[in-house]
Coordinates of C-alpha atoms in Angstrom, one line a residue:
X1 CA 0.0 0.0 0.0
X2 CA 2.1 2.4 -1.4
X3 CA 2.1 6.1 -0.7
X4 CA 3.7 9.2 -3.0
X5 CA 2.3 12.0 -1.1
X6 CA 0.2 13.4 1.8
X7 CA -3.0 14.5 -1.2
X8 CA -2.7 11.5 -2.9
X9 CA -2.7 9.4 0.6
X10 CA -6.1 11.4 1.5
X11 CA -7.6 11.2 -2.3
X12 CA -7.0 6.9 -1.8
X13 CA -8.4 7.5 2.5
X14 CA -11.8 9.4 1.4
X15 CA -11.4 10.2 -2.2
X16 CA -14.6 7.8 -2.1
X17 CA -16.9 9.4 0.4
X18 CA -20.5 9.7 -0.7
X19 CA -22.1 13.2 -0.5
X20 CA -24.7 14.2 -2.0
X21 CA -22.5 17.4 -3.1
X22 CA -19.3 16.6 -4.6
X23 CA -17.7 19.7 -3.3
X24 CA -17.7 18.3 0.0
X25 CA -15.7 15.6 -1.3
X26 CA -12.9 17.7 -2.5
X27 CA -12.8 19.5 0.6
X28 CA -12.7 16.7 2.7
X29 CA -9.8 15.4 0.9
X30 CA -7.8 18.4 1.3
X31 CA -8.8 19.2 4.7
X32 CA -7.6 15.5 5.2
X33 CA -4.3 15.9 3.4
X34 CA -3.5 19.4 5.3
X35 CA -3.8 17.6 8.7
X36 CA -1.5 14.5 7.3
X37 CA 1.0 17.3 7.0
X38 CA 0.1 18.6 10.3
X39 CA -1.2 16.7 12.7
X40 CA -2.9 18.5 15.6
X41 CA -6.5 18.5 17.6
X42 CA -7.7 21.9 17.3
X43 CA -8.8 23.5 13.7
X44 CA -7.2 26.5 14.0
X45 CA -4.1 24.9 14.8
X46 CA -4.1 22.5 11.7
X47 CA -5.7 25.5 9.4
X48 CA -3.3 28.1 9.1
X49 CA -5.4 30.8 7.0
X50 CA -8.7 32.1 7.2
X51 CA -9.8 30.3 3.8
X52 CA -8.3 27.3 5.5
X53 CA -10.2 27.4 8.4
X54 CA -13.3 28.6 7.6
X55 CA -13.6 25.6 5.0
X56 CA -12.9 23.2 7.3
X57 CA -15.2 24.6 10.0
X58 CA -18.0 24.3 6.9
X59 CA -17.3 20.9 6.3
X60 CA -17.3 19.6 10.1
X61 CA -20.6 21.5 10.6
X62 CA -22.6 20.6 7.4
X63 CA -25.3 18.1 8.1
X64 CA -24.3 17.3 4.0
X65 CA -21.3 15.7 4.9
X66 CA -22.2 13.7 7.7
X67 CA -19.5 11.7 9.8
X68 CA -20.8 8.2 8.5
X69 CA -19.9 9.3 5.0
X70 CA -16.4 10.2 6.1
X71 CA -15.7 7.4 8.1
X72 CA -17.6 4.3 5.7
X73 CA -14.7 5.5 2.9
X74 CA -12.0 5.4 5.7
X75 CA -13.2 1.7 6.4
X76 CA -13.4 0.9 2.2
X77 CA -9.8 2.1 1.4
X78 CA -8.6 -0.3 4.3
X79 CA -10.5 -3.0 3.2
X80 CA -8.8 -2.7 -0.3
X81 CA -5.6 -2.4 1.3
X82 CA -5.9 -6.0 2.7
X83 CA -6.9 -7.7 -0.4
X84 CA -3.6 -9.3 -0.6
X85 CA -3.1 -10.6 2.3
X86 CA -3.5 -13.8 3.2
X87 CA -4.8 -12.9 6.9
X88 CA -5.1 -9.5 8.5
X89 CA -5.1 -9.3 12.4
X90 CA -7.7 -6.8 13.6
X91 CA -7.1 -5.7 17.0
X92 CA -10.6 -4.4 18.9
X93 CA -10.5 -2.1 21.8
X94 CA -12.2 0.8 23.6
X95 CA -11.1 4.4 24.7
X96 CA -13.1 7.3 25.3
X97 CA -12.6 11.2 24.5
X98 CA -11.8 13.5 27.3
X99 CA -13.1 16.8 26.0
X100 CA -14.0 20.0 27.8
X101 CA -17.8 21.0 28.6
X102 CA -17.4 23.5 30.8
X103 CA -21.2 24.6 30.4
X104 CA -22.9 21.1 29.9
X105 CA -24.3 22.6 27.1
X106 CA -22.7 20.1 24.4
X107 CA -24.5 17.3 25.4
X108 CA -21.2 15.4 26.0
X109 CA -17.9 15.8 27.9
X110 CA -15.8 14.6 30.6
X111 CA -16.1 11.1 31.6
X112 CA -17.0 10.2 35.0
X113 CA -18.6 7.2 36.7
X114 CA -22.1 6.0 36.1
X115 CA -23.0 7.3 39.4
X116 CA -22.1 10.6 38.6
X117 CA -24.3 10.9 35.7
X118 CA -21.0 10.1 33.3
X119 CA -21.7 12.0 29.7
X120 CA -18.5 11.1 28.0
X121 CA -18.1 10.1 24.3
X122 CA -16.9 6.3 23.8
X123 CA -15.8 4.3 21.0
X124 CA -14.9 1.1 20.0
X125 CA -12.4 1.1 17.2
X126 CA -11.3 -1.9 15.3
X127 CA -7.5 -1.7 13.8
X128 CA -6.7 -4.1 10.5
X129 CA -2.7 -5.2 11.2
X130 CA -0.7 -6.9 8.4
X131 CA 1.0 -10.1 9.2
X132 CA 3.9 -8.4 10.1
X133 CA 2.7 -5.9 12.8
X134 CA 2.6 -2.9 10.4
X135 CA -1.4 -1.0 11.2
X136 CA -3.4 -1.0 7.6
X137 CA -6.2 1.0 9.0
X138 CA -9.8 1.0 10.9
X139 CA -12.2 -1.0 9.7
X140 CA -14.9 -0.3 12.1
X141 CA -15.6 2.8 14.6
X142 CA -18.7 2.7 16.9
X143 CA -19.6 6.0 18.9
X144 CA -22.0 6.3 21.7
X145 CA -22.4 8.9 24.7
X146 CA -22.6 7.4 28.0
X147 CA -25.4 8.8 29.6
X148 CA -26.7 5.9 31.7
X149 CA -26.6 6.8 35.4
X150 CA -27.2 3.6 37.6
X151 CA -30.4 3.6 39.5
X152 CA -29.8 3.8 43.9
X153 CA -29.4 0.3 45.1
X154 CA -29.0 -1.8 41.5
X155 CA -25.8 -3.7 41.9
X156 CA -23.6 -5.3 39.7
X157 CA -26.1 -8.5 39.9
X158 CA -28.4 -6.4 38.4
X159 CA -26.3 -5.1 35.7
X160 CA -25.7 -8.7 34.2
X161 CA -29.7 -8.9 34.0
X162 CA -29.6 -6.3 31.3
X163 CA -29.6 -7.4 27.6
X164 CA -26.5 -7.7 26.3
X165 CA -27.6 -4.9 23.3
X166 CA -28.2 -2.2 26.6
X167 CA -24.2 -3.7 27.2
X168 CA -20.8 -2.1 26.1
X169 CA -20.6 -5.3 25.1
X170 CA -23.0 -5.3 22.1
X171 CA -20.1 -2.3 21.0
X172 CA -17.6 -5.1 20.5
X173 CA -20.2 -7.4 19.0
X174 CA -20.9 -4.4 16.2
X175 CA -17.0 -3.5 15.6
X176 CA -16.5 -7.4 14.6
X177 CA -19.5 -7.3 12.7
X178 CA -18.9 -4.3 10.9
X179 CA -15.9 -5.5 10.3
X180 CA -16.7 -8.7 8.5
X181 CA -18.9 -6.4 6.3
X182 CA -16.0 -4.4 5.1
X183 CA -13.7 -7.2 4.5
X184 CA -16.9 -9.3 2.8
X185 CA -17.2 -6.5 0.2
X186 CA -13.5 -5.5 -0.5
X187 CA -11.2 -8.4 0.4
X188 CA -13.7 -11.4 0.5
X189 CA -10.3 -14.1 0.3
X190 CA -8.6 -12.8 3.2
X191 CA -9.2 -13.8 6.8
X192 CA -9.8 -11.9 9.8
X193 CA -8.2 -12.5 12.9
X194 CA -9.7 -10.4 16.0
X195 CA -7.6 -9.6 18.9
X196 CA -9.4 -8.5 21.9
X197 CA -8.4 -7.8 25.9
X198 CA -10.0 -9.5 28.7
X199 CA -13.1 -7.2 28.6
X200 CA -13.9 -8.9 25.3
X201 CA -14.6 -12.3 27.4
X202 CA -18.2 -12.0 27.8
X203 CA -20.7 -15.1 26.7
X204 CA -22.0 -13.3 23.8
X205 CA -18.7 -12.8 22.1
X206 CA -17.7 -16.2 22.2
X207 CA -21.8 -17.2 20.9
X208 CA -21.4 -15.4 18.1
X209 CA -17.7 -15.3 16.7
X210 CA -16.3 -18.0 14.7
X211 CA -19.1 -19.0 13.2
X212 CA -18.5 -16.6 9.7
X213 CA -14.7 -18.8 9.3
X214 CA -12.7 -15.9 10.5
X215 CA -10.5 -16.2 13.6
X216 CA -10.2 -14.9 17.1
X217 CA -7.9 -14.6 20.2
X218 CA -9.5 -13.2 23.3
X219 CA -7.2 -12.8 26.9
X220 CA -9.3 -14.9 29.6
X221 CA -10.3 -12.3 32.4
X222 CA -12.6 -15.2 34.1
X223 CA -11.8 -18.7 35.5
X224 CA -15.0 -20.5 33.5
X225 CA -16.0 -23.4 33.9
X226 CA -15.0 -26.1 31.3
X227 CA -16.1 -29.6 30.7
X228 CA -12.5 -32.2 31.6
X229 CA -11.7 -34.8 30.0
X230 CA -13.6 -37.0 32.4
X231 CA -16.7 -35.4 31.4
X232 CA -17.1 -33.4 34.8
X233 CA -17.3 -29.9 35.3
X234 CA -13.8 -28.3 36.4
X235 CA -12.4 -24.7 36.4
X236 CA -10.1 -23.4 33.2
X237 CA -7.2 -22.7 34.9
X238 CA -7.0 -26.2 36.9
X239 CA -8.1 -27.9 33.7
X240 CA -5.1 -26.1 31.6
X241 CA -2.4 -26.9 34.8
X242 CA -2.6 -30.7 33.8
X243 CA -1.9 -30.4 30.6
X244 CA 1.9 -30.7 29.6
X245 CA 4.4 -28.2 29.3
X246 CA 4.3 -28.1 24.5
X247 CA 7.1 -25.1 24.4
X248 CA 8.8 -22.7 26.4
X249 CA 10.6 -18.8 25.3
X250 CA 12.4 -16.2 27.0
X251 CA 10.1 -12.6 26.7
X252 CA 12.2 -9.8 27.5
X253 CA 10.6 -7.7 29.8
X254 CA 10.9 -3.8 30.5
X255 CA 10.9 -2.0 33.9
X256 CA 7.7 -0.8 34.5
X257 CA 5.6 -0.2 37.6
X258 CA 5.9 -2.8 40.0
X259 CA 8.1 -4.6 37.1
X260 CA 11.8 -5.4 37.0
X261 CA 13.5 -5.3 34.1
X262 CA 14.2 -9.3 33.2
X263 CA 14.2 -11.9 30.8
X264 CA 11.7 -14.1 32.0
X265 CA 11.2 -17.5 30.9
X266 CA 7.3 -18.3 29.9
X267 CA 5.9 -22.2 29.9
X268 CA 3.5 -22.8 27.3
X269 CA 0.3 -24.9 27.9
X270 CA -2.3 -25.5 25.2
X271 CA -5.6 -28.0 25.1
X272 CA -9.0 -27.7 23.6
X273 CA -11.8 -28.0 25.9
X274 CA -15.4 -27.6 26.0
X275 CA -16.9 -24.2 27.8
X276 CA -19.9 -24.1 29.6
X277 CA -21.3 -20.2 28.9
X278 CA -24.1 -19.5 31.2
X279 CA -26.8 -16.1 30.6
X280 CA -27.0 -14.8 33.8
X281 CA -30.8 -13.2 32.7
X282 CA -32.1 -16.2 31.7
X283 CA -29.9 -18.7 33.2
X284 CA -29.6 -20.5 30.2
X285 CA -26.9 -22.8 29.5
X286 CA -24.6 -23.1 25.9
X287 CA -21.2 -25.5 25.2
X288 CA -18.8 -24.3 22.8
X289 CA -15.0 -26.0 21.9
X290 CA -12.4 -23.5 22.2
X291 CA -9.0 -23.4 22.1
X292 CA -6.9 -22.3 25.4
X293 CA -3.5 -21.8 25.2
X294 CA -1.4 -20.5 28.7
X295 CA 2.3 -18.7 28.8
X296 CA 3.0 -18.0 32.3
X297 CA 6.5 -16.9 33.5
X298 CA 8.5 -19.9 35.8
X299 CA 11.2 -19.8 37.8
X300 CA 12.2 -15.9 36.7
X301 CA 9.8 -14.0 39.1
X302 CA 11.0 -11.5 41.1
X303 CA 10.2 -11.4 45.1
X304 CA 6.8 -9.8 45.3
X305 CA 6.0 -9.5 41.9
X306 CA 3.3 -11.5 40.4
X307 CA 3.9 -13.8 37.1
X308 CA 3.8 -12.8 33.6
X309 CA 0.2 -15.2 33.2
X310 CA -1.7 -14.5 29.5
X311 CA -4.5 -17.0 29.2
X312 CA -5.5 -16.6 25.4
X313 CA -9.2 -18.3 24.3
X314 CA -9.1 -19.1 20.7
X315 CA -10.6 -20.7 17.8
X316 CA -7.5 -21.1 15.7
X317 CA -6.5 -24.7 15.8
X318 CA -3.8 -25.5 17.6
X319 CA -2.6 -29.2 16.2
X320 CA 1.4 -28.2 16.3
X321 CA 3.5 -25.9 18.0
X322 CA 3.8 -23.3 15.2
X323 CA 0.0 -22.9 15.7
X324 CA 0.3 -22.3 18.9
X325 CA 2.9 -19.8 19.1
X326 CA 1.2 -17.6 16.5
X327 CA -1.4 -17.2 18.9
X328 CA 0.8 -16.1 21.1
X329 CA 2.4 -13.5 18.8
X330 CA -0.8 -12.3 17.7
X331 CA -2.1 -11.8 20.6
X332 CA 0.8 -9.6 21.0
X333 CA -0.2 -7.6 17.8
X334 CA -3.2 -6.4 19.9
X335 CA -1.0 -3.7 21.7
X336 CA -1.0 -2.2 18.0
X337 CA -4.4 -0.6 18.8
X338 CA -3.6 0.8 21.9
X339 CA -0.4 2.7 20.6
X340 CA -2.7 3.9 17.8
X341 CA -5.0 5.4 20.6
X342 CA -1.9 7.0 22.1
X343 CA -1.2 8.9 18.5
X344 CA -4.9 9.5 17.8
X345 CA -5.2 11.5 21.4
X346 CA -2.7 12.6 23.3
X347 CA 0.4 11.8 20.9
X348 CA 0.7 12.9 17.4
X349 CA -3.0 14.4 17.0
X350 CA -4.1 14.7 20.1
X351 CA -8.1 15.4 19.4
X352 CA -8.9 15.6 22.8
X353 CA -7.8 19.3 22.7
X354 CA -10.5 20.0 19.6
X355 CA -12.9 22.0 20.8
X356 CA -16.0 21.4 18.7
X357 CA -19.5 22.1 19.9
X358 CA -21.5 19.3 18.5
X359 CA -20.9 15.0 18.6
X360 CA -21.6 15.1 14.9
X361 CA -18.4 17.7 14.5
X362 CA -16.3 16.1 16.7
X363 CA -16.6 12.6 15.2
X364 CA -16.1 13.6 11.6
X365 CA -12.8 15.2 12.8
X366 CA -12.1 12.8 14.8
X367 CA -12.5 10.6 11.8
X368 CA -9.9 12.4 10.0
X369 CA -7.2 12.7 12.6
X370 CA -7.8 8.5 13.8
X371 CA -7.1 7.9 9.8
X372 CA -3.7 10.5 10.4
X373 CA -2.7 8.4 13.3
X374 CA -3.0 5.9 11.6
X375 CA -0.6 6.8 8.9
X376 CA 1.9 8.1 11.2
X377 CA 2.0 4.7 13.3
X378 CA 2.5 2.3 9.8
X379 CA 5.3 4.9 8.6
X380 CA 6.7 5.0 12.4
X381 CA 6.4 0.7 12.4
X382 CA 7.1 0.1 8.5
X383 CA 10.3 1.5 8.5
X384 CA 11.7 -0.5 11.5
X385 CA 9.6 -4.2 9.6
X386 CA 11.0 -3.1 6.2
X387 CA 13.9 -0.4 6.8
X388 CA 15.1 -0.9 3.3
X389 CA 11.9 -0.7 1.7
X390 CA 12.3 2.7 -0.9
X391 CA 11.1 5.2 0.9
X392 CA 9.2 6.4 -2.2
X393 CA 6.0 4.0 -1.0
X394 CA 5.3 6.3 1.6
X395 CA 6.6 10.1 0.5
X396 CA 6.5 11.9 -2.7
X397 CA 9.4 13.3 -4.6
X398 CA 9.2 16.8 -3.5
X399 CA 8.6 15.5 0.1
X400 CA 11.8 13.3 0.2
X401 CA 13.4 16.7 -1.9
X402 CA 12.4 19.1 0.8
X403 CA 13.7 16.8 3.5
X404 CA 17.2 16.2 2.2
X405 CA 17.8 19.8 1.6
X406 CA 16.3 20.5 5.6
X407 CA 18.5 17.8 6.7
X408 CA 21.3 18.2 5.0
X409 CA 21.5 21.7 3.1
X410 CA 23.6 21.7 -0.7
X411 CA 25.4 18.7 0.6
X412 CA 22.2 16.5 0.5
X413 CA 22.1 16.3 -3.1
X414 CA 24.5 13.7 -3.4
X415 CA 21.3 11.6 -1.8
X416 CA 18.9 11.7 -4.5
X417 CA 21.8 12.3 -7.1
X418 CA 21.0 10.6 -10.6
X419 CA 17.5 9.6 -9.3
X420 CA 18.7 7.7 -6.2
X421 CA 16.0 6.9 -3.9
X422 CA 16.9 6.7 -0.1
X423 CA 15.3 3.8 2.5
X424 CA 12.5 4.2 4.1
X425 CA 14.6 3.3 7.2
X426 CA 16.9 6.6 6.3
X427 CA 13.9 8.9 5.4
X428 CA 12.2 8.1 8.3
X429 CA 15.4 8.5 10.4
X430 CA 15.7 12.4 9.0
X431 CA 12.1 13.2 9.2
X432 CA 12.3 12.3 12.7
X433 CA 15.0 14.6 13.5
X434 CA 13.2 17.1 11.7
X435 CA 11.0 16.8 14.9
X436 CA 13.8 16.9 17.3
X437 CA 14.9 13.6 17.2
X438 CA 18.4 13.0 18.4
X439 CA 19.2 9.2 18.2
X440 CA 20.0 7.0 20.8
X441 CA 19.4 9.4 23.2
X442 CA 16.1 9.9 22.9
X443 CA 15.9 5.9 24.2
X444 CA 14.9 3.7 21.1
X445 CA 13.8 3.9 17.3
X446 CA 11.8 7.3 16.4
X447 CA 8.3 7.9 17.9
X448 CA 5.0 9.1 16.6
X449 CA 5.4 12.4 18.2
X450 CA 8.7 13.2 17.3
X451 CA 7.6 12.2 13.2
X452 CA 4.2 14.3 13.5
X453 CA 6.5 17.1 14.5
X454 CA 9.1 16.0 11.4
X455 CA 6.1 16.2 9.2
X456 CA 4.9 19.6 10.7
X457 CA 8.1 21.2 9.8
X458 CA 8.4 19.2 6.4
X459 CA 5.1 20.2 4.9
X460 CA 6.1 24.0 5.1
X461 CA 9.5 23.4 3.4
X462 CA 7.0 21.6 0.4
X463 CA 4.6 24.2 0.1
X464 CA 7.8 26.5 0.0
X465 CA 9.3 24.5 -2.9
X466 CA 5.9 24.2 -4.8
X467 CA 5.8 27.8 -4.8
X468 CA 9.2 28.4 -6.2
X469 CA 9.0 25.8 -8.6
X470 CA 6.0 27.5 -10.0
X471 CA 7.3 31.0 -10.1
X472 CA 10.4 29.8 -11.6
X473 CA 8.2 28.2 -14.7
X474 CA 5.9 31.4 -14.5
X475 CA 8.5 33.0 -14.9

């Protein structure tokens, strides 16, 4: 999936939006393309001139371009960009925006507790992932406003009485769905493989996933109740500790909170058993074979620190040992969605500073910057995969032009001399120091922030060049 330049890249993102005036469509694109060269929550601070703005402010408040329009083409391009894979990984998760209502007068803001009356804007995003870890793009986005404020007295047993479409969970349900939908229409031959954290182990997920031939992975929050080998009811994790040991692997492990840095060593378990799924509302009872596969850290613990433990549920089959380590490293592919949420709101774009009035406003620029983020996160994770891809599939000529000569001043011709065409590993590297990166220490590989900031700075040393290059044939 190739890029040349920021207007192409937002002509192939929503160059298929459906409005019902075409002008919205070329606005969108170049609103779109403007933010991919700089990346940043509020308008006016993406928007540098009053034409700018004022066109973007139309767009984001025009009920003819609403924010399902804008974000069903965001979901199309990525579902063409996986018709050649073989399998995609699609990692599902949560967030929430943050945004400020100092007047409660947006109908939204903060969010809170229940019990406080929580009004916050939610949603559940769904991230395709190439086979090699590099993000492809959303294919599904639900939004809601939490508004439900639980009653004086209702408990949690209570809670689990609902239906599960009054749940959250019914959000993950619709991302995976949705999903499907996208990859059934553009990429029919390529399989899904959803990734979701332990709040995605709920009854209903497991009742309705699989059945389509796609795959899943979900990290076991509960110990359930499974069916042994001797027929008789027993809990997961006592039924998974008889099993033998099939593999073992050192993980490498960071210092954290409450973490030493180690190398710990991680025991691999793996069986198929039969689950016994109970509806709490109406106590009815359902059995379903799934995989379970268990890599818990021996004999490398430190004193008072509990075990590495990831109890993975799956459906892909696990008849070797190859099978059952790519669930484990595509489980680990999951944490791809979570950095993308880092970029989308605090990092590179940081939308929760926008400060739009409406739900309908915020979510179609939302839209825009999550498709951004997502652009920034596959160039940040693309050039460390594939450092000596040509760093033509992801930046124009002029863009890799403007960035030698920021870099490296008259002496940077030499780099594109007689149409030589750097790395994507080296053209990454310079952008990122066009942000301020300074190597190794700034304490690893460049970061999304550091390349939003390269791209800031490079997009004004483009439009500089544009305009010289057409005065000088003007003239």
């Amino acid at each position: 999936m190739g890029r040349t330049s920021s207007r192409e890249w937002a002509q192939e993102i929503f160059g298929d939006a459906e409005f019902d005036d075409r002008r919205w469509k070329v606005r969108l694109v170049a609103m779109a393309a403007r933010a991919a060269c700089s990346p940043g929550g509020k308008v006016t601070s993406v928007y540098r001139n009053d034409a700018e703005r004022q066109g973007a402010y139309g767009l984001l408040e025009s009920a003819g371009a609403p924010a399902e329009a804008v974000a069903t083409a965001m979901f199309a391009a990525t579902g063409r960009a996986c018709c050649q894979e073989e399998f995609v990984f699609c990692a599902v998760d949560g967030s929430s925006l943050t945004l400020t209502d100092h007047q409660r007068d947006k109908g939204f803001g903060p969010i809170g507790t229940r019990g406080q009356g929580a009004r916050g804007l939610k949603m559940m995003n769904a991230l395709a992932i190439s086979a090699k870890g590099v993000p492809l793009g959303l294919t599904a986005q639900e939004w809601w406003i939490r508004r439900d404020v639980v009653p004086d007295g209702q408990g949690k047993k209570d809670r689990d009485k609902r239906k599960v479409s009054d749940k959250e969970t019914q959000r993950w349900l619709d991302a995976m769905e949705h999903t499907q939908q996208v990859m059934a229409r553009y990429a029919p031959r390529t399989r899904l493989w959803f990734q979701l954290d332990r709040e995605g182990d709920a009854w209903p997920i497991f009742q309705h996933t699989g059945a389509s031939g796609h795959w899943f992975t979900v990290r076991g929050n509960h110990d359930r109740r499974v069916l042994g080998k001797d027929g008789n009811r027993a809990y997961l994790r006592d039924a998974i500790a008889l099993e033998p040991v099939v593999t073992e692997y050192d993980l490498t492990v960071t210092a954290g909170y409450k973490r030493t840095a180690r190398t710990a060593r991680m025991v691999v378990r793996a069986c198929t058993l039969p689950f016994d799924f109970r509806d709490k509302r109406t106590d009815k009872h359902f059995t379903k074979e799934i995989g379970v596969v268990l890599a818990r850290e021996e004999g490398t613990v430190p004193p008072g620190e509990a075990p590495i433990d990831w109890l993975l549920l799956t459906n892909r089959p696990l008849t070797n040992v190859d099978e059952i380590r790519q669930v484990i490293l595509g489980y680990a592919q999951r944490w791809r969605v979570e950095d993308f949420h880092r970029a989308w709101k605090s990092g590179a774009c940081r939308v929760e500073e926008n400060q739009l009035q409406s739900p309908e406003a915020v979510k179609k620029w939302a839209t825009i910057l999550a498709a951004v983020a997502v652009r920034v996160e596959r160039i940040k994770l693309l050039s460390r995969r594939e450092p000596e891809r040509p760093a033509s599939d992801e930046f124009s000529p002029i863009e890799l032009r403007a960035m030698v000569l920021l870099r490296f001043g008259k002496s940077g011709k030499t780099k594109l001399a007689d149409g030589a065409v750097p790395t994507l590993g080296e053209a990454t590297t310079w952008l990122a120091q066009l942000g301020g990166y300074t190597g190794k220490s700034s304490g690893g590989p460049p970061g999304s922030v550091v390349l939003a900031r390269g791209l800031e700075t490079l997009s004004v040393a483009v439009r500089t060049l544009e305009a010289t290059e057409q005065i000088c044939d003007e003239w």
